[in-house]
Every structure is written in C-alpha cells, then in structure tokens.
C-alpha cells in the first residue's frame, strides 16, 4: 500500500467530516432561520414516512418566518403534526394552503446554548478525524515490507495533515460562533 493511496483515503474521509460539520451547523439556528432546519423532518403521509422537502416547498419569508406549502393540500395536518413533533420551538399555524412558522427572536441564552451545541459538534468531528487517522495509521503499520523508519515518517506526515484538518474544523466553528453571537 502506498503512502499516497492512504493519504488520498484520509483526505476523502476528512472531507466527509468537514461536510458533516457544515451540515450540522446549518441546522443550528442563528439570528436568521435557514431551510436546512427542516432537513431531518419526516412526515407520515400516504401511508409512509416521507421527508418534508419531498412533499412540500419550504419558503423563508423573512429572518424569522417560514411557510411550508405542500404539493397536496390534504396533508397539511400531517405536516403540522410532524412540525410539532420536531420540537423546533414554535407552534405551526395552519392556513388553507400552507403552514406558517413564526420563530421568536433568538435570546442571548439560546445563542449561548447554540454556541455550546456547536462546540460539541466540533468535538464529535475532531473525534471522527482522529478515528480516521488511527485507521489509516493501522493500515500502513500492518502493510508488508514497511520499515520502522518509514512508519515513523508516515506518522509524522499524518499528524501534520490531521492538524491541518483540525485547523479547518476550528475555522468553520469560529465562523459559526461569530454568526451565532452576532446580534
């Protein structure tokens, strides 16, 4: 097994971790709501559980208001029930054609909770990076015909790359933290 193959594998998995971090951060509410907060919501409709974005359009009206417009008006109550279960911190208001969600302004206390939540997500991402590093390190260590000197050099290079990815994760966190603390 070549160093470049393992480095490419490490890069691939690390980019997945960065995508995971960005995806999770997009679900954390800052001052402005994002359509991504609805990504994990599933609605029981047509005898099955379906993602909200497959049965409706999500429209962000302003910084604190969202409209959910189903493709089929008969499932409005099902969407409302799913939004209640999702525990978004707001009560859905039913209309004849859509469900309206009015989010309250985010308080300082909630901002701090969200910063803490983002820090926890960052730590989870760092743990994933470390796990990938250990997996790659073990693959190289167990490869045939690799001397101790080469393994030592490989480990140093792998640690440098790990630090670079951890720095990227920290930068993403710092950006999200700034967004959360901005009033």
C-alpha positions as protocol buffer text, in pm:
chain_id: "A"
residue {
  index: 1
  type: UNK
  ca { x: 0 y: 0 z: 0 }
}
residue {
  index: 2
  type: UNK
  ca { x: 139 y: 337 z: -99 }
}
residue {
  index: 3
  type: UNK
  ca { x: 155 y: 648 z: 118 }
}
residue {
  index: 4
  type: UNK
  ca { x: -27 y: 850 z: -150 }
}
residue {
  index: 5
  type: UNK
  ca { x: -315 y: 599 z: -159 }
}
residue {
  index: 6
  type: UNK
  ca { x: -358 y: 621 z: 216 }
}
residue {
  index: 7
  type: UNK
  ca { x: -323 y: 1000 z: 213 }
}
residue {
  index: 8
  type: UNK
  ca { x: -595 y: 1021 z: -53 }
}
residue {
  index: 9
  type: UNK
  ca { x: -816 y: 792 z: 156 }
}
residue {
  index: 10
  type: UNK
  ca { x: -754 y: 1010 z: 463 }
}
residue {
  index: 11
  type: UNK
  ca { x: -834 y: 1324 z: 262 }
}
residue {
  index: 12
  type: UNK
  ca { x: -1155 y: 1171 z: 131 }
}
residue {
  index: 13
  type: UNK
  ca { x: -1280 y: 1072 z: 477 }
}
residue {
  index: 14
  type: UNK
  ca { x: -1169 y: 1404 z: 626 }
}
residue {
  index: 15
  type: UNK
  ca { x: -1363 y: 1597 z: 362 }
}
residue {
  index: 16
  type: UNK
  ca { x: -1668 y: 1389 z: 460 }
}
residue {
  index: 17
  type: UNK
  ca { x: -1615 y: 1502 z: 820 }
}
residue {
  index: 18
  type: UNK
  ca { x: -1597 y: 1866 z: 708 }
}
residue {
  index: 19
  type: UNK
  ca { x: -1921 y: 1820 z: 511 }
}
residue {
  index: 20
  type: UNK
  ca { x: -2079 y: 1662 z: 820 }
}
residue {
  index: 21
  type: UNK
  ca { x: -1974 y: 1961 z: 1032 }
}
residue {
  index: 22
  type: UNK
  ca { x: -2111 y: 2213 z: 780 }
}
residue {
  index: 23
  type: UNK
  ca { x: -2435 y: 2017 z: 751 }
}
residue {
  index: 24
  type: UNK
  ca { x: -2483 y: 2000 z: 1128 }
}
residue {
  index: 25
  type: UNK
  ca { x: -2402 y: 2370 z: 1167 }
}
residue {
  index: 26
  type: UNK
  ca { x: -2656 y: 2462 z: 901 }
}
residue {
  index: 27
  type: UNK
  ca { x: -2924 y: 2311 z: 1126 }
}
residue {
  index: 28
  type: UNK
  ca { x: -2828 y: 2527 z: 1426 }
}
residue {
  index: 29
  type: UNK
  ca { x: -3034 y: 2843 z: 1428 }
}
residue {
  index: 30
  type: UNK
  ca { x: -2859 y: 3175 z: 1443 }
}
residue {
  index: 31
  type: UNK
  ca { x: -3036 y: 3511 z: 1403 }
}
residue {
  index: 32
  type: UNK
  ca { x: -3185 y: 3408 z: 1069 }
}
residue {
  index: 33
  type: UNK
  ca { x: -3368 y: 3083 z: 1002 }
}
residue {
  index: 34
  type: UNK
  ca { x: -3246 y: 2855 z: 728 }
}
residue {
  index: 35
  type: UNK
  ca { x: -3440 y: 2598 z: 524 }
}
residue {
  index: 36
  type: UNK
  ca { x: -3187 y: 2342 z: 648 }
}
residue {
  index: 37
  type: UNK
  ca { x: -3352 y: 2329 z: 991 }
}
residue {
  index: 38
  type: UNK
  ca { x: -3630 y: 2131 z: 824 }
}
residue {
  index: 39
  type: UNK
  ca { x: -3398 y: 1870 z: 668 }
}
residue {
  index: 40
  type: UNK
  ca { x: -3445 y: 1597 z: 927 }
}
residue {
  index: 41
  type: UNK
  ca { x: -3823 y: 1628 z: 950 }
}
residue {
  index: 42
  type: UNK
  ca { x: -4023 y: 1334 z: 823 }
}
residue {
  index: 43
  type: UNK
  ca { x: -4399 y: 1341 z: 770 }
}
residue {
  index: 44
  type: UNK
  ca { x: -4631 y: 1044 z: 786 }
}
residue {
  index: 45
  type: UNK
  ca { x: -4823 y: 1081 z: 461 }
}
residue {
  index: 46
  type: UNK
  ca { x: -4967 y: 842 z: 207 }
}
residue {
  index: 47
  type: UNK
  ca { x: -4909 y: 551 z: 446 }
}
residue {
  index: 48
  type: UNK
  ca { x: -4532 y: 608 z: 470 }
}
residue {
  index: 49
  type: UNK
  ca { x: -4277 y: 837 z: 633 }
}
residue {
  index: 50
  type: UNK
  ca { x: -4156 y: 1094 z: 383 }
}
residue {
  index: 51
  type: UNK
  ca { x: -3903 y: 1378 z: 408 }
}
residue {
  index: 52
  type: UNK
  ca { x: -4073 y: 1716 z: 435 }
}
residue {
  index: 53
  type: UNK
  ca { x: -3882 y: 1855 z: 137 }
}
residue {
  index: 54
  type: UNK
  ca { x: -4021 y: 1580 z: -90 }
}
residue {
  index: 55
  type: UNK
  ca { x: -4385 y: 1665 z: -25 }
}
residue {
  index: 56
  type: UNK
  ca { x: -4370 y: 2043 z: 8 }
}
residue {
  index: 57
  type: UNK
  ca { x: -4186 y: 2365 z: -67 }
}
residue {
  index: 58
  type: UNK
  ca { x: -4018 y: 2547 z: 217 }
}
residue {
  index: 59
  type: UNK
  ca { x: -4013 y: 2923 z: 173 }
}
residue {
  index: 60
  type: UNK
  ca { x: -3826 y: 3159 z: 404 }
}
residue {
  index: 61
  type: UNK
  ca { x: -4029 y: 3480 z: 410 }
}
residue {
  index: 62
  type: UNK
  ca { x: -3803 y: 3684 z: 637 }
}
residue {
  index: 63
  type: UNK
  ca { x: -3545 y: 3627 z: 911 }
}
residue {
  index: 64
  type: UNK
  ca { x: -3800 y: 3466 z: 1143 }
}
residue {
  index: 65
  type: UNK
  ca { x: -4088 y: 3337 z: 926 }
}
residue {
  index: 66
  type: UNK
  ca { x: -4117 y: 3025 z: 715 }
}
residue {
  index: 67
  type: UNK
  ca { x: -4401 y: 2894 z: 501 }
}
residue {
  index: 68
  type: UNK
  ca { x: -4442 y: 2527 z: 422 }
}
residue {
  index: 69
  type: UNK
  ca { x: -4653 y: 2478 z: 110 }
}
residue {
  index: 70
  type: UNK
  ca { x: -4743 y: 2112 z: 46 }
}
residue {
  index: 71
  type: UNK
  ca { x: -4788 y: 1987 z: -308 }
}
residue {
  index: 72
  type: UNK
  ca { x: -5109 y: 1819 z: -188 }
}
residue {
  index: 73
  type: UNK
  ca { x: -5325 y: 2027 z: 49 }
}
residue {
  index: 74
  type: UNK
  ca { x: -5476 y: 1715 z: 208 }
}
residue {
  index: 75
  type: UNK
  ca { x: -5158 y: 1654 z: 408 }
}
residue {
  index: 76
  type: UNK
  ca { x: -5146 y: 1996 z: 578 }
}
residue {
  index: 77
  type: UNK
  ca { x: -5246 y: 1847 z: 915 }
}
residue {
  index: 78
  type: UNK
  ca { x: -4986 y: 1571 z: 879 }
}
residue {
  index: 79
  type: UNK
  ca { x: -4717 y: 1832 z: 814 }
}
residue {
  index: 80
  type: UNK
  ca { x: -4833 y: 2037 z: 1112 }
}
residue {
  index: 81
  type: UNK
  ca { x: -4818 y: 1727 z: 1335 }
}
residue {
  index: 82
  type: UNK
  ca { x: -4466 y: 1645 z: 1214 }
}
residue {
  index: 83
  type: UNK
  ca { x: -4351 y: 2001 z: 1282 }
}
residue {
  index: 84
  type: UNK
  ca { x: -4491 y: 1978 z: 1637 }
}
residue {
  index: 85
  type: UNK
  ca { x: -4303 y: 1653 z: 1695 }
}
residue {
  index: 86
  type: UNK
  ca { x: -3982 y: 1804 z: 1550 }
}
residue {
  index: 87
  type: UNK
  ca { x: -3967 y: 2037 z: 1851 }
}
residue {
  index: 88
  type: UNK
  ca { x: -3847 y: 2345 z: 1664 }
}
residue {
  index: 89
  type: UNK
  ca { x: -3957 y: 2575 z: 1944 }
}
residue {
  index: 90
  type: UNK
  ca { x: -4257 y: 2718 z: 1756 }
}
residue {
  index: 91
  type: UNK
  ca { x: -4619 y: 2621 z: 1703 }
}
residue {
  index: 92
  type: UNK
  ca { x: -4725 y: 2576 z: 1342 }
}
residue {
  index: 93
  type: UNK
  ca { x: -5020 y: 2787 z: 1227 }
}
residue {
  index: 94
  type: UNK
  ca { x: -5242 y: 2617 z: 971 }
}
residue {
  index: 95
  type: UNK
  ca { x: -5387 y: 2805 z: 678 }
}
residue {
  index: 96
  type: UNK
  ca { x: -5592 y: 2669 z: 389 }
}
residue {
  index: 97
  type: UNK
  ca { x: -5285 y: 2648 z: 163 }
}
residue {
  index: 98
  type: UNK
  ca { x: -4976 y: 2640 z: 387 }
}
residue {
  index: 99
  type: UNK
  ca { x: -4831 y: 2602 z: 734 }
}
residue {
  index: 100
  type: UNK
  ca { x: -4675 y: 2916 z: 878 }
}
residue {
  index: 101
  type: UNK
  ca { x: -4397 y: 2912 z: 1135 }
}
residue {
  index: 102
  type: UNK
  ca { x: -4304 y: 3232 z: 1317 }
}
residue {
  index: 103
  type: UNK
  ca { x: -3983 y: 3192 z: 1513 }
}
residue {
  index: 104
  type: UNK
  ca { x: -3924 y: 3418 z: 1812 }
}
residue {
  index: 105
  type: UNK
  ca { x: -3612 y: 3633 z: 1818 }
}
residue {
  index: 106
  type: UNK
  ca { x: -3320 y: 3433 z: 1947 }
}
residue {
  index: 107
  type: UNK
  ca { x: -3229 y: 3524 z: 2305 }
}
residue {
  index: 108
  type: UNK
  ca { x: -2880 y: 3560 z: 2447 }
}
residue {
  index: 109
  type: UNK
  ca { x: -2935 y: 3242 z: 2648 }
}
residue {
  index: 110
  type: UNK
  ca { x: -3031 y: 3049 z: 2334 }
}
residue {
  index: 111
  type: UNK
  ca { x: -2732 y: 3192 z: 2150 }
}
residue {
  index: 112
  type: UNK
  ca { x: -2502 y: 3060 z: 2422 }
}
residue {
  index: 113
  type: UNK
  ca { x: -2675 y: 2719 z: 2414 }
}
residue {
  index: 114
  type: UNK
  ca { x: -2626 y: 2707 z: 2038 }
}
residue {
  index: 115
  type: UNK
  ca { x: -2258 y: 2800 z: 2073 }
}
residue {
  index: 116
  type: UNK
  ca { x: -2220 y: 2516 z: 2324 }
}
residue {
  index: 117
  type: UNK
  ca { x: -2402 y: 2279 z: 2088 }
}
residue {
  index: 118
  type: UNK
  ca { x: -2171 y: 2383 z: 1802 }
}
residue {
  index: 119
  type: UNK
  ca { x: -1867 y: 2320 z: 2022 }
}
residue {
  index: 120
  type: UNK
  ca { x: -1998 y: 1968 z: 2094 }
}
residue {
  index: 121
  type: UNK
  ca { x: -2048 y: 1906 z: 1722 }
}
residue {
  index: 122
  type: UNK
  ca { x: -1692 y: 2031 z: 1661 }
}
residue {
  index: 123
  type: UNK
  ca { x: -1558 y: 1783 z: 1918 }
}
residue {
  index: 124
  type: UNK
  ca { x: -1751 y: 1500 z: 1750 }
}
residue {
  index: 125
  type: UNK
  ca { x: -1596 y: 1597 z: 1418 }
}
residue {
  index: 126
  type: UNK
  ca { x: -1247 y: 1602 z: 1571 }
}
residue {
  index: 127
  type: UNK
  ca { x: -1305 y: 1256 z: 1716 }
}
residue {
  index: 128
  type: UNK
  ca { x: -1403 y: 1135 z: 1367 }
}
residue {
  index: 129
  type: UNK
  ca { x: -1082 y: 1282 z: 1222 }
}
residue {
  index: 130
  type: UNK
  ca { x: -876 y: 1109 z: 1492 }
}
residue {
  index: 131
  type: UNK
  ca { x: -1052 y: 780 z: 1423 }
}
residue {
  index: 132
  type: UNK
  ca { x: -978 y: 810 z: 1051 }
}
residue {
  index: 133
  type: UNK
  ca { x: -614 y: 891 z: 1132 }
}
residue {
  index: 134
  type: UNK
  ca { x: -586 y: 581 z: 1353 }
}
residue {
  index: 135
  type: UNK
  ca { x: -746 y: 361 z: 1088 }
}
residue {
  index: 136
  type: UNK
  ca { x: -507 y: 485 z: 819 }
}
residue {
  index: 137
  type: UNK
  ca { x: -211 y: 457 z: 1058 }
}
residue {
  index: 138
  type: UNK
  ca { x: -300 y: 95 z: 1137 }
}
residue {
  index: 139
  type: UNK
  ca { x: -339 y: 8 z: 770 }
}
residue {
  index: 140
  type: UNK
  ca { x: 8 y: 139 z: 695 }
}
residue {
  index: 141
  type: UNK
  ca { x: 161 y: -20 z: 1004 }
}
residue {
  index: 142
  type: UNK
  ca { x: 15 y: -360 z: 907 }
}
residue {
  index: 143
  type: UNK
  ca { x: 130 y: -337 z: 546 }
}
residue {
  index: 144
  type: UNK
  ca { x: 404 y: -579 z: 445 }
}
residue {
  index: 145
  type: UNK
  ca { x: 757 y: -462 z: 379 }
}
residue {
  index: 146
  type: UNK
  ca { x: 734 y: -130 z: 566 }
}
residue {
  index: 147
  type: UNK
  ca { x: 1029 y: -43 z: 789 }
}
residue {
  index: 148
  type: UNK
  ca { x: 1009 y: 130 z: 1127 }
}
residue {
  index: 149
  type: UNK
  ca { x: 1172 y: 444 z: 983 }
}
residue {
  index: 150
  type: UNK
  ca { x: 912 y: 471 z: 709 }
}
residue {
  index: 151
  type: UNK
  ca { x: 631 y: 418 z: 961 }
}
residue {
  index: 152
  type: UNK
  ca { x: 778 y: 693 z: 1181 }
}
residue {
  index: 153
  type: UNK
  ca { x: 798 y: 933 z: 885 }
}
residue {
  index: 154
  type: UNK
  ca { x: 446 y: 835 z: 776 }
}
residue {
  index: 155
  type: UNK
  ca { x: 310 y: 904 z: 1126 }
}
residue {
  index: 156
  type: UNK
  ca { x: 472 y: 1249 z: 1130 }
}
residue {
  index: 157
  type: UNK
  ca { x: 319 y: 1335 z: 792 }
}
residue {
  index: 158
  type: UNK
  ca { x: -19 y: 1201 z: 901 }
}
residue {
  index: 159
  type: UNK
  ca { x: -8 y: 1414 z: 1218 }
}
residue {
  index: 160
  type: UNK
  ca { x: 67 y: 1725 z: 1010 }
}
residue {
  index: 161
  type: UNK
  ca { x: -229 y: 1655 z: 782 }
}
residue {
  index: 162
  type: UNK
  ca { x: -451 y: 1587 z: 1084 }
}
residue {
  index: 163
  type: UNK
  ca { x: -354 y: 1924 z: 1232 }
}
residue {
  index: 164
  type: UNK
  ca { x: -445 y: 2093 z: 903 }
}
residue {
  index: 165
  type: UNK
  ca { x: -790 y: 1934 z: 903 }
}
residue {
  index: 166
  type: UNK
  ca { x: -842 y: 2020 z: 1269 }
}
residue {
  index: 167
  type: UNK
  ca { x: -750 y: 2379 z: 1185 }
}
residue {
  index: 168
  type: UNK
  ca { x: -1012 y: 2379 z: 907 }
}
residue {
  index: 169
  type: UNK
  ca { x: -1269 y: 2246 z: 1156 }
}
residue {
  index: 170
  type: UNK
  ca { x: -1175 y: 2517 z: 1407 }
}
residue {
  index: 171
  type: UNK
  ca { x: -1212 y: 2785 z: 1136 }
}
residue {
  index: 172
  type: UNK
  ca { x: -1559 y: 2660 z: 1048 }
}
residue {
  index: 173
  type: UNK
  ca { x: -1651 y: 2664 z: 1417 }
}
residue {
  index: 174
  type: UNK
  ca { x: -1514 y: 3016 z: 1463 }
}
residue {
  index: 175
  type: UNK
  ca { x: -1721 y: 3135 z: 1169 }
}
residue {
  index: 176
  type: UNK
  ca { x: -2038 y: 2975 z: 1306 }
}
residue {
  index: 177
  type: UNK
  ca { x: -1967 y: 3107 z: 1655 }
}
residue {
  index: 178
  type: UNK
  ca { x: -1930 y: 3460 z: 1513 }
}
residue {
  index: 179
  type: UNK
  ca { x: -2259 y: 3418 z: 1327 }
}
residue {
  index: 180
  type: UNK
  ca { x: -2433 y: 3297 z: 1644 }
}
residue {
  index: 181
  type: UNK
  ca { x: -2302 y: 3577 z: 1862 }
}
residue {
  index: 182
  type: UNK
  ca { x: -2376 y: 3849 z: 1608 }
}
residue {
  index: 183
  type: UNK
  ca { x: -2683 y: 4045 z: 1713 }
}
